[in-house]
Tab-separated table of C-alpha atoms in Angstrom:
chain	number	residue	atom	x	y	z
A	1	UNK	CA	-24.729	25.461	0.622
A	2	UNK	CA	-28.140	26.742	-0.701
A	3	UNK	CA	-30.291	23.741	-2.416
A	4	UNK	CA	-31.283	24.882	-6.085
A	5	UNK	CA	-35.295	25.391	-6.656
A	6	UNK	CA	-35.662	23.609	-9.873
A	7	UNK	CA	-38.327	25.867	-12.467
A	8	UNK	CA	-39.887	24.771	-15.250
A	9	UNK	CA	-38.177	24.504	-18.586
A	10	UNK	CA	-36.701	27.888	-20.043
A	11	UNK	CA	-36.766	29.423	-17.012
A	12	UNK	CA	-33.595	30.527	-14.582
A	13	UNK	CA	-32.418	28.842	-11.342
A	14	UNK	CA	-33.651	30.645	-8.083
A	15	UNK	CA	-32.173	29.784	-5.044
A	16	UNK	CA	-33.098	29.638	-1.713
A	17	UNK	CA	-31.295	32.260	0.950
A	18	UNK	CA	-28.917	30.526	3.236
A	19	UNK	CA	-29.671	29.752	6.523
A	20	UNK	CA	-27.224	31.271	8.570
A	21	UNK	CA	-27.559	34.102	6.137
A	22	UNK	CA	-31.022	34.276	7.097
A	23	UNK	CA	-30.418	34.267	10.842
A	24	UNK	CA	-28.195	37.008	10.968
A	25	UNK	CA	-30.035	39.184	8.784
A	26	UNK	CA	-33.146	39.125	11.172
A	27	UNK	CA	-31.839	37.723	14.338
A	28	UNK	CA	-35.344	38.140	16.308
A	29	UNK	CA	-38.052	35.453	16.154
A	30	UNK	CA	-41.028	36.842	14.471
A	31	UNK	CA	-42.992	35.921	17.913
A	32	UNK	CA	-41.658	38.880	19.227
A	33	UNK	CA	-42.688	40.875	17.009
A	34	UNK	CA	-46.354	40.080	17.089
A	35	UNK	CA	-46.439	40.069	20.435
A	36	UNK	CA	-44.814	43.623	20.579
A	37	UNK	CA	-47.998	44.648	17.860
A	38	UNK	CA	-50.509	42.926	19.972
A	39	UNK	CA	-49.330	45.007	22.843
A	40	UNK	CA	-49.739	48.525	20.604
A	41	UNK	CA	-53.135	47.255	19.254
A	42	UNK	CA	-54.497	46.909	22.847
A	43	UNK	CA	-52.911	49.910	23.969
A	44	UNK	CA	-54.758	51.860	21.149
A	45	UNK	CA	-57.948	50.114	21.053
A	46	UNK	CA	-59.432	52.954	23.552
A	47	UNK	CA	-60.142	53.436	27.908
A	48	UNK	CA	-62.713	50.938	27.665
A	49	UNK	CA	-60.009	48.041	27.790
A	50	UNK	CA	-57.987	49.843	30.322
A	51	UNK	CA	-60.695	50.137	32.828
A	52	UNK	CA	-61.577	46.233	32.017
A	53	UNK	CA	-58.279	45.509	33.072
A	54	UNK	CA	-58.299	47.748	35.909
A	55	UNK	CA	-61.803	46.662	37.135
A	56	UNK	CA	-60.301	43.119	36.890
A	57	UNK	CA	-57.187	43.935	39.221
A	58	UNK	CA	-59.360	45.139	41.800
A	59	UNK	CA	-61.600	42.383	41.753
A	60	UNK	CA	-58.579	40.199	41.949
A	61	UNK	CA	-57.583	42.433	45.321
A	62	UNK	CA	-60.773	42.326	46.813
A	63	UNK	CA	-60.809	38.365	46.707
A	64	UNK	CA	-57.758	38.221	48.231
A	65	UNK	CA	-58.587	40.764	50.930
A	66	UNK	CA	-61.472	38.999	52.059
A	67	UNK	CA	-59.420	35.588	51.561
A	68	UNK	CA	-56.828	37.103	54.446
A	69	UNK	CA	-59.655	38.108	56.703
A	70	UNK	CA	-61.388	34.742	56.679
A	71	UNK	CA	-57.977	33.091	57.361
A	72	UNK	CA	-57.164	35.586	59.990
A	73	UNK	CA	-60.404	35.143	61.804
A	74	UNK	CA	-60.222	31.038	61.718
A	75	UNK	CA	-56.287	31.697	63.067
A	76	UNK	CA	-57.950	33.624	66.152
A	77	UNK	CA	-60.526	31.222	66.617
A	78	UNK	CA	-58.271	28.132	66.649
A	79	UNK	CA	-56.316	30.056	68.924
A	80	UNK	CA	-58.644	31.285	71.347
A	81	UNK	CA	-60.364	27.582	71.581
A	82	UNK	CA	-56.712	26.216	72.134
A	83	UNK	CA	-56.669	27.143	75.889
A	84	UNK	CA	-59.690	24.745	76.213
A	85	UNK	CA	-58.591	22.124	74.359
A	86	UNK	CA	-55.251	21.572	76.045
A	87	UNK	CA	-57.229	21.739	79.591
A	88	UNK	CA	-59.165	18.840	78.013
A	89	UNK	CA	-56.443	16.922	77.150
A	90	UNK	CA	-54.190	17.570	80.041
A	91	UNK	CA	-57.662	16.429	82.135
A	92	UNK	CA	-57.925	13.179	80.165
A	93	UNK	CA	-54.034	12.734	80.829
A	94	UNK	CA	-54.429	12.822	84.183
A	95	UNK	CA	-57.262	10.629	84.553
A	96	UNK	CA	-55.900	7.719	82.574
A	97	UNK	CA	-52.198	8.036	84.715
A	98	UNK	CA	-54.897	8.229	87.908
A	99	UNK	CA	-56.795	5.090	86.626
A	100	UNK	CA	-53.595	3.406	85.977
A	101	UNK	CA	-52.063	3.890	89.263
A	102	UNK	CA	-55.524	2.581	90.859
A	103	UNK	CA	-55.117	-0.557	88.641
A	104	UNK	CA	-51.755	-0.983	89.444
A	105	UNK	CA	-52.477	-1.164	93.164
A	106	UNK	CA	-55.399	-3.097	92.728
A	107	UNK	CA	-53.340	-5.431	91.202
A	108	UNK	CA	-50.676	-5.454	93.703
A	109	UNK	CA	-53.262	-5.761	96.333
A	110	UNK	CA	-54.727	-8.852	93.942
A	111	UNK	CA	-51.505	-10.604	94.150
A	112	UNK	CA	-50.965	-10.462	97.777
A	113	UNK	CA	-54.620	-11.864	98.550
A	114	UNK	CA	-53.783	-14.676	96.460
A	115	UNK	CA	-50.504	-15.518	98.016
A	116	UNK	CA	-52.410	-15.237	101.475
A	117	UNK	CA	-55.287	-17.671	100.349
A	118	UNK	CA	-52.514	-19.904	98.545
A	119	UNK	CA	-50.885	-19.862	102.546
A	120	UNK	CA	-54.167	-20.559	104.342
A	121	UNK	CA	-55.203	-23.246	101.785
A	122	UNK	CA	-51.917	-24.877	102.123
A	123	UNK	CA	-51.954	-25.272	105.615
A	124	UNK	CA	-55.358	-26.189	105.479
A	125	UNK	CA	-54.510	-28.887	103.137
A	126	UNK	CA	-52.807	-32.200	103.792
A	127	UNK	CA	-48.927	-32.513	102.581
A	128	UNK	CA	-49.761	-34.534	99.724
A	129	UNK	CA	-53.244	-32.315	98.074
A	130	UNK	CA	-51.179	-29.179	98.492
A	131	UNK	CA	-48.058	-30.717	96.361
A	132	UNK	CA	-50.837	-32.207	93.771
A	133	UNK	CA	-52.716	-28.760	93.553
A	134	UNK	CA	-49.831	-26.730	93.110
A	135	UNK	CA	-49.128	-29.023	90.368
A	136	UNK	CA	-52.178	-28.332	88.898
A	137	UNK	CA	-51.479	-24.494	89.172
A	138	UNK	CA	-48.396	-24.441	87.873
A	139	UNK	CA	-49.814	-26.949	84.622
A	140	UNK	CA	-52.817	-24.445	84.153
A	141	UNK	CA	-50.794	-21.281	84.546
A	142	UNK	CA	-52.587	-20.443	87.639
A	143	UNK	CA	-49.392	-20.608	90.112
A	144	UNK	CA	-45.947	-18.815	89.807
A	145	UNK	CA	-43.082	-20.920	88.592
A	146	UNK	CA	-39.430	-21.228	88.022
A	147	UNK	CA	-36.858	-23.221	86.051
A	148	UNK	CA	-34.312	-22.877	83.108
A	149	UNK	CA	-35.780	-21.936	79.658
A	150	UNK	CA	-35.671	-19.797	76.583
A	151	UNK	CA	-35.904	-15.681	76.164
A	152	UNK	CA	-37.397	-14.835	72.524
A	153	UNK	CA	-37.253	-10.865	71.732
A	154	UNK	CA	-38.618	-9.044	69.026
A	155	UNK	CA	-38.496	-5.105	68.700
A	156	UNK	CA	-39.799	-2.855	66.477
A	157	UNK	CA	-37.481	-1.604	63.821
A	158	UNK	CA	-35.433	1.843	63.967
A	159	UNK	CA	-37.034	5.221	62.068
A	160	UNK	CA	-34.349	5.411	59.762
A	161	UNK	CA	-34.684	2.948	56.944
A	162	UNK	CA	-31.951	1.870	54.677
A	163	UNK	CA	-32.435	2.620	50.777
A	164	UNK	CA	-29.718	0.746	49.993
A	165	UNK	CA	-30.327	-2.502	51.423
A	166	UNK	CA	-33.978	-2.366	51.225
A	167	UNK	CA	-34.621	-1.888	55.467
A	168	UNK	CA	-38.280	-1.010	55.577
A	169	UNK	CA	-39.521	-2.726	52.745
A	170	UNK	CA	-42.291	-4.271	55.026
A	171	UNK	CA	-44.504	-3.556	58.329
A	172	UNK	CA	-41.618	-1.685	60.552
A	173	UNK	CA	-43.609	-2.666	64.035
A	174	UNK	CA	-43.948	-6.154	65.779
A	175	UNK	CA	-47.312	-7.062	64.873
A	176	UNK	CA	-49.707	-9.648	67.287
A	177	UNK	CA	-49.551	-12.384	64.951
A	178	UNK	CA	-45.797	-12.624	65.525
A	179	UNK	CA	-46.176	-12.518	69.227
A	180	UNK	CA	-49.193	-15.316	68.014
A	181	UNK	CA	-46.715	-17.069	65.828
A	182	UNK	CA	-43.175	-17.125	68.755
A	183	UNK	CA	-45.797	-18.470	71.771
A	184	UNK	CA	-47.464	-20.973	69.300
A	185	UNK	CA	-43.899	-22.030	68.338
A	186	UNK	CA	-42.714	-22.504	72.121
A	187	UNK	CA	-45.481	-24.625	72.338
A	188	UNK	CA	-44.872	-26.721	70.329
A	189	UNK	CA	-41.234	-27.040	70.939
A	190	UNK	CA	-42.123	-27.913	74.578
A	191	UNK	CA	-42.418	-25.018	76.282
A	192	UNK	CA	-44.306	-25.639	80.038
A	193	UNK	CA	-44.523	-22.308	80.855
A	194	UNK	CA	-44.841	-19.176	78.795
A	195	UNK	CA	-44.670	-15.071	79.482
A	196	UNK	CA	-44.797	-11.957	77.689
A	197	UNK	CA	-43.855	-9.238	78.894
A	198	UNK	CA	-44.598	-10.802	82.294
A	199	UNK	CA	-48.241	-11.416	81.207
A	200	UNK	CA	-48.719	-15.233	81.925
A	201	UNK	CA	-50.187	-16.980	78.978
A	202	UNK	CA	-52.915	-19.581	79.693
A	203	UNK	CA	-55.005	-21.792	77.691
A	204	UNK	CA	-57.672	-18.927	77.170
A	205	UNK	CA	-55.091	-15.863	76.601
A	206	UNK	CA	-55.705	-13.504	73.957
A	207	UNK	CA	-52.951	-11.665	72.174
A	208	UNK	CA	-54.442	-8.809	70.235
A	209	UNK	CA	-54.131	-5.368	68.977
A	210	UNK	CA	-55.882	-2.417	69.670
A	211	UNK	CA	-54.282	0.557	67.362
A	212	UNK	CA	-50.808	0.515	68.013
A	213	UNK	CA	-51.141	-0.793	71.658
A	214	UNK	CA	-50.361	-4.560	72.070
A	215	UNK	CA	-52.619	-6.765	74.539
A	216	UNK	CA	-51.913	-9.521	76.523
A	217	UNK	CA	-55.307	-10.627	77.957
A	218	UNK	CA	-56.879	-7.509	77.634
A	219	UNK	CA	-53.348	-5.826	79.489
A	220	UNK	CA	-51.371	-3.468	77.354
A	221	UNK	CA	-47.707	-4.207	76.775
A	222	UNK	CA	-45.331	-2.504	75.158
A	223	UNK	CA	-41.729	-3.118	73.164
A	224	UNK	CA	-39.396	-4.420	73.317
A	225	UNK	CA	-41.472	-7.693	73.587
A	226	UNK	CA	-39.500	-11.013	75.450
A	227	UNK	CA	-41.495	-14.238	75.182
A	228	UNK	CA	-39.970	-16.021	78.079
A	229	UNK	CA	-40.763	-20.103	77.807
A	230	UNK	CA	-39.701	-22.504	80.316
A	231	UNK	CA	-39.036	-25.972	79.005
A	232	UNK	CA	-36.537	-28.743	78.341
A	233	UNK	CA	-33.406	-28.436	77.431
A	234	UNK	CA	-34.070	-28.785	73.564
A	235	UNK	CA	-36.448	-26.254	73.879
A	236	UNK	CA	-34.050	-23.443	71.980
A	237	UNK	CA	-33.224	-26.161	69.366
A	238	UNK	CA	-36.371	-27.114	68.308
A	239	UNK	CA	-37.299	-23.500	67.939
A	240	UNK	CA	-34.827	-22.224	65.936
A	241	UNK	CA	-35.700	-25.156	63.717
A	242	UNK	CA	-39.460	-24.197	63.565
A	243	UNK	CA	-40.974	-22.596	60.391
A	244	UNK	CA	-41.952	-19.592	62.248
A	245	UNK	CA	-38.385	-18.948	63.903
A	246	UNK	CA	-36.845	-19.197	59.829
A	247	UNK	CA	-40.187	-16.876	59.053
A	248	UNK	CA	-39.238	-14.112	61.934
A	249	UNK	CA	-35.386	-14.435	60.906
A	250	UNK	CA	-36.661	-13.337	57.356
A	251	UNK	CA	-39.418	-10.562	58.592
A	252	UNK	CA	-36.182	-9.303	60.224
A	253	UNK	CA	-33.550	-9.146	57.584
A	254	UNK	CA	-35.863	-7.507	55.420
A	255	UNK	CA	-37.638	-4.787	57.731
A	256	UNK	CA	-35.336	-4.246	60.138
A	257	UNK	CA	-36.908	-5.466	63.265
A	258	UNK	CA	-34.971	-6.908	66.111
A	259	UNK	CA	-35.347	-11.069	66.567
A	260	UNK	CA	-33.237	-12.583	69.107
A	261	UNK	CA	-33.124	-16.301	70.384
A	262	UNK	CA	-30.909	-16.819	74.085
A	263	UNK	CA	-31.251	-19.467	76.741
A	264	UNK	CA	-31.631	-17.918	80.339
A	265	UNK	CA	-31.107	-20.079	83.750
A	266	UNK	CA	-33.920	-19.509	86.504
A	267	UNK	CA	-36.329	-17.727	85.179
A	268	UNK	CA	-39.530	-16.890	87.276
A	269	UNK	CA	-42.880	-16.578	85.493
A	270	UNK	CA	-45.693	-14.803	87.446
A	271	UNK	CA	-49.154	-16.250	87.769
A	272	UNK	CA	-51.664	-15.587	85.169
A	273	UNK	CA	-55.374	-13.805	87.105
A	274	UNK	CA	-58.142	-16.125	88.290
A	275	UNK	CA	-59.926	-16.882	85.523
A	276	UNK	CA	-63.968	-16.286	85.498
A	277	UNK	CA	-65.615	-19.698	85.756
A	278	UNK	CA	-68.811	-19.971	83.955
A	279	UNK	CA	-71.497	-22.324	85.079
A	280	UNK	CA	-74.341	-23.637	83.105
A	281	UNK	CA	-77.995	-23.869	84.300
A	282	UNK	CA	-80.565	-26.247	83.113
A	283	UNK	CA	-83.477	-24.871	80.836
A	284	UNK	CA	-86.672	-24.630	82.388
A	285	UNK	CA	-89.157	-26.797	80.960
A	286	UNK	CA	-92.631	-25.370	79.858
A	287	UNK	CA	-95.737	-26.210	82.335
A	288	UNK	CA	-98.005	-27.974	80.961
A	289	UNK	CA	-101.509	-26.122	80.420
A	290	UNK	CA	-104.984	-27.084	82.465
A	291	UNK	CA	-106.087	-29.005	80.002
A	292	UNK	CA	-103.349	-31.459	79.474
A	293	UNK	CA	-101.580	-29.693	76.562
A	294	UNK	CA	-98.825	-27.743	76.875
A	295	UNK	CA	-98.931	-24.077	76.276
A	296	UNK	CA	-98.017	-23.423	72.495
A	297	UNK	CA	-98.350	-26.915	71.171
A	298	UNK	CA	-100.155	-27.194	67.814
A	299	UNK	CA	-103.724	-27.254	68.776
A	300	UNK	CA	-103.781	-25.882	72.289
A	301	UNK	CA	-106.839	-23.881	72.296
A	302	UNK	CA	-104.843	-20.769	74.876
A	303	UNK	CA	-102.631	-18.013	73.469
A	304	UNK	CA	-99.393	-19.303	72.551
A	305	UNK	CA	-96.867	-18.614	75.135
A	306	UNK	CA	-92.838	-18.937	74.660
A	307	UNK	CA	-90.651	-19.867	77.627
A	308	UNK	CA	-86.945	-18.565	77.469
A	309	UNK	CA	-84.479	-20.654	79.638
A	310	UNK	CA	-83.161	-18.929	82.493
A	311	UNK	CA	-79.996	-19.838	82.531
A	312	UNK	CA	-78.840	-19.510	78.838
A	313	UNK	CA	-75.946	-17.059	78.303
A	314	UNK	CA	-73.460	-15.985	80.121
């Protein structure tokens, strides 16, 4: 119902139209209607607005012709440089699976040297300094050894994460610190021996990262990543009862990545490389001058000379 308008004294009720009266009488909003007079006004207001309008649309075409052209000329550039670049790259392809190949022999041809000097030097040797050396080898990761031990993997974690559960929440990839964090681990647990990948692990090793490439002492590895220990028997249970094995258990429920923990009977570890030795020289001590003082002493009366040790460095 229509509210009443309430007037001043004396005077008659007026009352508002309904609503719904009011709709249906004029169904159209009144928008529409000034729009629709805008449109007449600028359609009468003369040619000048017209060719304003029409000088504008042509602008608007000529930007976007000479847009088209510049993209089609980049297009045949980028395409007419491709041919090069893929000769590049296919060149640097083959040189790195050349220079790999050439390591890989080299390396072979490393190992057998060092088996034949290991032969000559034991026969060389008496019964007793060959046993004690290889001792020493095996202790320093310098010889090749076998026995019963643990197998840690860790893999990176599959593309497809799980919303649900919350897979991928984290770093999806086996990073270097856990590699760090399993060998450190094994060590303390009692390993003897430990492997990565078949990269021998010595008191000097370095496991780093270089981009997504893993290194082992400077030698790439790649996943699925088995830390192979060999050790006493309590080995596996000390650990699984480590702070890092609960840490990697946990890094793996919640990314996704792949930790296992398995015992494995007779495992061969290969030798780490020689190692390069570095030797130390003594400083050379500065010559004392004709006069009794030596060279750059407070108070020598002869240029000041400086002496740099010879040996200092590498």
């Amino acid at each position: 119902m229509s509210a009443p308008r309430l007037g001043k004294p004396g005077q008659d009720r007026v009352y508002a139209p309904d609503f719904l009266t009011e709709l249906f009488r004029n169904p159209l909003d009144p928008g529409y209607a000034d729009a629709a007079a805008a449109r007449r006004r600028s359609a009468e207001s003369g040619p000048v607005r017209g060719w304003r309008a029409r000088s504008s649309r042509t602008v608007s075409l000529v930007v976007v012709v000479m847009l088209g052209f510049l993209f089609a000329v980049a297009y045949r550039q980028t395409m007419a440089d491709e041919p090069g670049r893929s000769q590049a790259r296919s060149g640097l392809v083959t040189q790195i699976k050349e220079r790999e190949s050439q390591t890989d022999r080299l390396s072979t041809r490393a190992d057998q040297l060092r088996e034949e000097v290991s032969r000559q030097r034991d026969a060389a040797l008496s019964g007793s300094a060959a046993a004690r050396l290889r001792n020493l080898e095996a202790s320093t990761g310098l010889g090749r050894v076998r026995g019963d031990g643990v197998v840690v993997r860790l893999a990176d974690a599959p593309d497809n994460a799980d919303a649900v559960t919350g897979a991928g929440a984290g770093p999806p990839r086996v990073l270097y610190s856990d590699l760090q964090g399993v060998a450190n681990a094994l060590w303390s647990a009692g390993a003897e021996a430990i492997a990565i990948n078949g990269q021998r692990l010595t008191s000097t090793s370095t496991i780093r990262s270089a981009g997504e490439a893993m290194l082992v002492d400077f030698r790439p590895v790649t996943g699925p990543y088995e830390v192979s220990a060999i050790g006493p028997g309590s080995m596996r249970r000390k650990f699984e009862a480590s702070r890092n094995a609960a840490l990697m258990r946990e890094v793996a429920q919640k990314t996704g990545l792949s930790f296992g923990v398995r015992e494995s009977d007779d495992l061969t570890l290969p030798a780490a490389a020689e190692p390069q030795l570095r030797y130390a020289k003594p400083s050379v001590s500065p010559s004392p001058s004709a006069s009794g003082v030596r060279s750059g002493s407070p108070g020598s009366s002869g240029p000041t000379t400086t002496v740099s040790p010879s040996g200092g460095g590498r």
